[in-house]
Amino acid sequence: MRTFVAGQEAYNASEFTELALGIDRELFVGVPGESHEERAARLDVAREALADLRERAESDEVAAWDALYAEALTRTVPMLRAAARRRRVRREGEAA
């Protein structure tokens, strides 16, 4: 089954979210293995995007919901990273 949003095909859930909401999930969540410099640059852009969404939210309900979603993504990142660290430590401990 093929999924289209606004005439563009979404090949996976991440693309669907980006097309439907106009939010690049990876911008707020990050990608595994990014360097400290890449993370800092991504977070700078994410802050600017979130500020823009908040500004547009004053007169646009959809932008307000997008801002809430982006903020929620930003808050979930530490939990995901902590879980990944725990899995990595557990695997290293099992191998030893």
PDB file of C-alpha atoms in Angstrom:
ATOM      1  CA  MET A   1       0.000   0.000   0.000  1.00  0.00           C
ATOM      2  CA  ARG A   2       1.318   3.429  -0.900  1.00  0.00           C
ATOM      3  CA  THR A   3       0.828   6.513   1.258  1.00  0.00           C
ATOM      4  CA  PHE A   4       0.576  10.023  -0.157  1.00  0.00           C
ATOM      5  CA  VAL A   5       0.474  13.334   1.692  1.00  0.00           C
ATOM      6  CA  ALA A   6      -0.243  16.484  -0.308  1.00  0.00           C
ATOM      7  CA  GLY A   7       0.607  14.667  -3.531  1.00  0.00           C
ATOM      8  CA  GLN A   8       3.973  13.354  -2.296  1.00  0.00           C
ATOM      9  CA  GLU A   9       4.647   9.726  -1.480  1.00  0.00           C
ATOM     10  CA  ALA A  10       5.826   8.895   2.022  1.00  0.00           C
ATOM     11  CA  TYR A  11       8.072   5.823   2.030  1.00  0.00           C
ATOM     12  CA  ASN A  12       8.192   5.336   5.803  1.00  0.00           C
ATOM     13  CA  ALA A  13       6.708   6.647   9.046  1.00  0.00           C
ATOM     14  CA  SER A  14       9.373   9.320   9.420  1.00  0.00           C
ATOM     15  CA  GLU A  15       8.662  10.700   5.949  1.00  0.00           C
ATOM     16  CA  PHE A  16       4.932  10.584   6.636  1.00  0.00           C
ATOM     17  CA  THR A  17       5.400  12.658   9.800  1.00  0.00           C
ATOM     18  CA  GLU A  18       7.590  15.139   7.972  1.00  0.00           C
ATOM     19  CA  LEU A  19       5.127  15.534   5.105  1.00  0.00           C
ATOM     20  CA  ALA A  20       2.000  15.600   7.269  1.00  0.00           C
ATOM     21  CA  LEU A  21       3.263  17.851  10.045  1.00  0.00           C
ATOM     22  CA  GLY A  22       6.099  19.666   8.331  1.00  0.00           C
ATOM     23  CA  ILE A  23       8.481  18.554  11.080  1.00  0.00           C
ATOM     24  CA  ASP A  24      11.709  16.668  10.526  1.00  0.00           C
ATOM     25  CA  ARG A  25      11.671  14.284  13.505  1.00  0.00           C
ATOM     26  CA  GLU A  26      15.429  13.694  13.340  1.00  0.00           C
ATOM     27  CA  LEU A  27      16.007  17.425  13.803  1.00  0.00           C
ATOM     28  CA  PHE A  28      14.525  17.227  17.304  1.00  0.00           C
ATOM     29  CA  VAL A  29      15.431  13.654  18.243  1.00  0.00           C
ATOM     30  CA  GLY A  30      18.852  13.302  16.624  1.00  0.00           C
ATOM     31  CA  VAL A  31      20.530  10.351  14.981  1.00  0.00           C
ATOM     32  CA  PRO A  32      22.661   7.615  16.526  1.00  0.00           C
ATOM     33  CA  GLY A  33      26.374   8.225  16.322  1.00  0.00           C
ATOM     34  CA  GLU A  34      26.303  11.973  15.733  1.00  0.00           C
ATOM     35  CA  SER A  35      29.354  13.860  16.966  1.00  0.00           C
ATOM     36  CA  HIS A  36      29.203  16.553  19.644  1.00  0.00           C
ATOM     37  CA  GLU A  37      29.660  19.213  16.947  1.00  0.00           C
ATOM     38  CA  GLU A  38      26.852  17.757  14.819  1.00  0.00           C
ATOM     39  CA  ARG A  39      24.594  17.547  17.856  1.00  0.00           C
ATOM     40  CA  ALA A  40      25.292  21.172  18.810  1.00  0.00           C
ATOM     41  CA  ALA A  41      24.561  22.366  15.265  1.00  0.00           C
ATOM     42  CA  ARG A  42      21.368  20.277  15.088  1.00  0.00           C
ATOM     43  CA  LEU A  43      20.154  21.610  18.430  1.00  0.00           C
ATOM     44  CA  ASP A  44      20.789  25.204  17.291  1.00  0.00           C
ATOM     45  CA  VAL A  45      18.647  24.643  14.218  1.00  0.00           C
ATOM     46  CA  ALA A  46      15.997  22.825  16.279  1.00  0.00           C
ATOM     47  CA  ARG A  47      15.777  25.775  18.693  1.00  0.00           C
ATOM     48  CA  GLU A  48      15.327  28.185  15.778  1.00  0.00           C
ATOM     49  CA  ALA A  49      12.657  25.958  14.208  1.00  0.00           C
ATOM     50  CA  LEU A  50      10.814  25.656  17.517  1.00  0.00           C
ATOM     51  CA  ALA A  51      10.961  29.424  18.038  1.00  0.00           C
ATOM     52  CA  ASP A  52       9.511  29.901  14.548  1.00  0.00           C
ATOM     53  CA  LEU A  53       6.716  27.404  15.270  1.00  0.00           C
ATOM     54  CA  ARG A  54       5.892  29.157  18.539  1.00  0.00           C
ATOM     55  CA  GLU A  55       5.774  32.512  16.778  1.00  0.00           C
ATOM     56  CA  ARG A  56       3.451  31.159  14.067  1.00  0.00           C
ATOM     57  CA  ALA A  57       1.365  29.402  16.747  1.00  0.00           C
ATOM     58  CA  GLU A  58       0.006  32.740  17.901  1.00  0.00           C
ATOM     59  CA  SER A  59      -2.128  32.951  14.770  1.00  0.00           C
ATOM     60  CA  ASP A  60      -2.100  29.371  13.417  1.00  0.00           C
ATOM     61  CA  GLU A  61      -3.624  26.444  15.324  1.00  0.00           C
ATOM     62  CA  VAL A  62      -1.794  23.848  13.222  1.00  0.00           C
ATOM     63  CA  ALA A  63       1.544  25.500  14.000  1.00  0.00           C
ATOM     64  CA  ALA A  64       0.591  25.431  17.683  1.00  0.00           C
ATOM     65  CA  TRP A  65       0.060  21.658  17.533  1.00  0.00           C
ATOM     66  CA  ASP A  66       3.301  21.254  15.575  1.00  0.00           C
ATOM     67  CA  ALA A  67       5.131  23.244  18.251  1.00  0.00           C
ATOM     68  CA  LEU A  68       3.714  20.986  20.967  1.00  0.00           C
ATOM     69  CA  TYR A  69       4.801  17.892  19.035  1.00  0.00           C
ATOM     70  CA  ALA A  70       8.307  19.281  18.469  1.00  0.00           C
ATOM     71  CA  GLU A  71       8.623  20.170  22.155  1.00  0.00           C
ATOM     72  CA  ALA A  72       7.546  16.649  23.115  1.00  0.00           C
ATOM     73  CA  LEU A  73      10.174  15.177  20.792  1.00  0.00           C
ATOM     74  CA  THR A  74      12.807  17.383  22.363  1.00  0.00           C
ATOM     75  CA  ARG A  75      11.895  16.182  25.850  1.00  0.00           C
ATOM     76  CA  THR A  76      11.998  12.486  24.921  1.00  0.00           C
ATOM     77  CA  VAL A  77      15.586  12.518  23.670  1.00  0.00           C
ATOM     78  CA  PRO A  78      17.290  12.090  27.075  1.00  0.00           C
ATOM     79  CA  MET A  79      15.181   9.026  27.858  1.00  0.00           C
ATOM     80  CA  LEU A  80      16.031   7.423  24.514  1.00  0.00           C
ATOM     81  CA  ARG A  81      19.743   8.098  24.923  1.00  0.00           C
ATOM     82  CA  ALA A  82      19.723   6.781  28.492  1.00  0.00           C
ATOM     83  CA  ALA A  83      17.985   3.589  27.354  1.00  0.00           C
ATOM     84  CA  ALA A  84      20.544   3.130  24.574  1.00  0.00           C
ATOM     85  CA  ARG A  85      23.400   3.600  27.057  1.00  0.00           C
ATOM     86  CA  ARG A  86      21.874   1.011  29.416  1.00  0.00           C
ATOM     87  CA  ARG A  87      21.547  -1.506  26.578  1.00  0.00           C
ATOM     88  CA  ARG A  88      25.131  -0.846  25.493  1.00  0.00           C
ATOM     89  CA  VAL A  89      26.482  -1.247  29.051  1.00  0.00           C
ATOM     90  CA  ARG A  90      24.431  -4.421  29.545  1.00  0.00           C
ATOM     91  CA  ARG A  91      25.781  -5.925  26.292  1.00  0.00           C
ATOM     92  CA  GLU A  92      29.364  -5.001  27.174  1.00  0.00           C
ATOM     93  CA  GLY A  93      28.920  -6.548  30.629  1.00  0.00           C
ATOM     94  CA  GLU A  94      27.537  -9.757  29.156  1.00  0.00           C
ATOM     95  CA  ALA A  95      30.479 -10.094  26.749  1.00  0.00           C
ATOM     96  CA  ALA A  96      33.050  -9.711  29.508  1.00  0.00           C
TER      97      ALA A  96
END
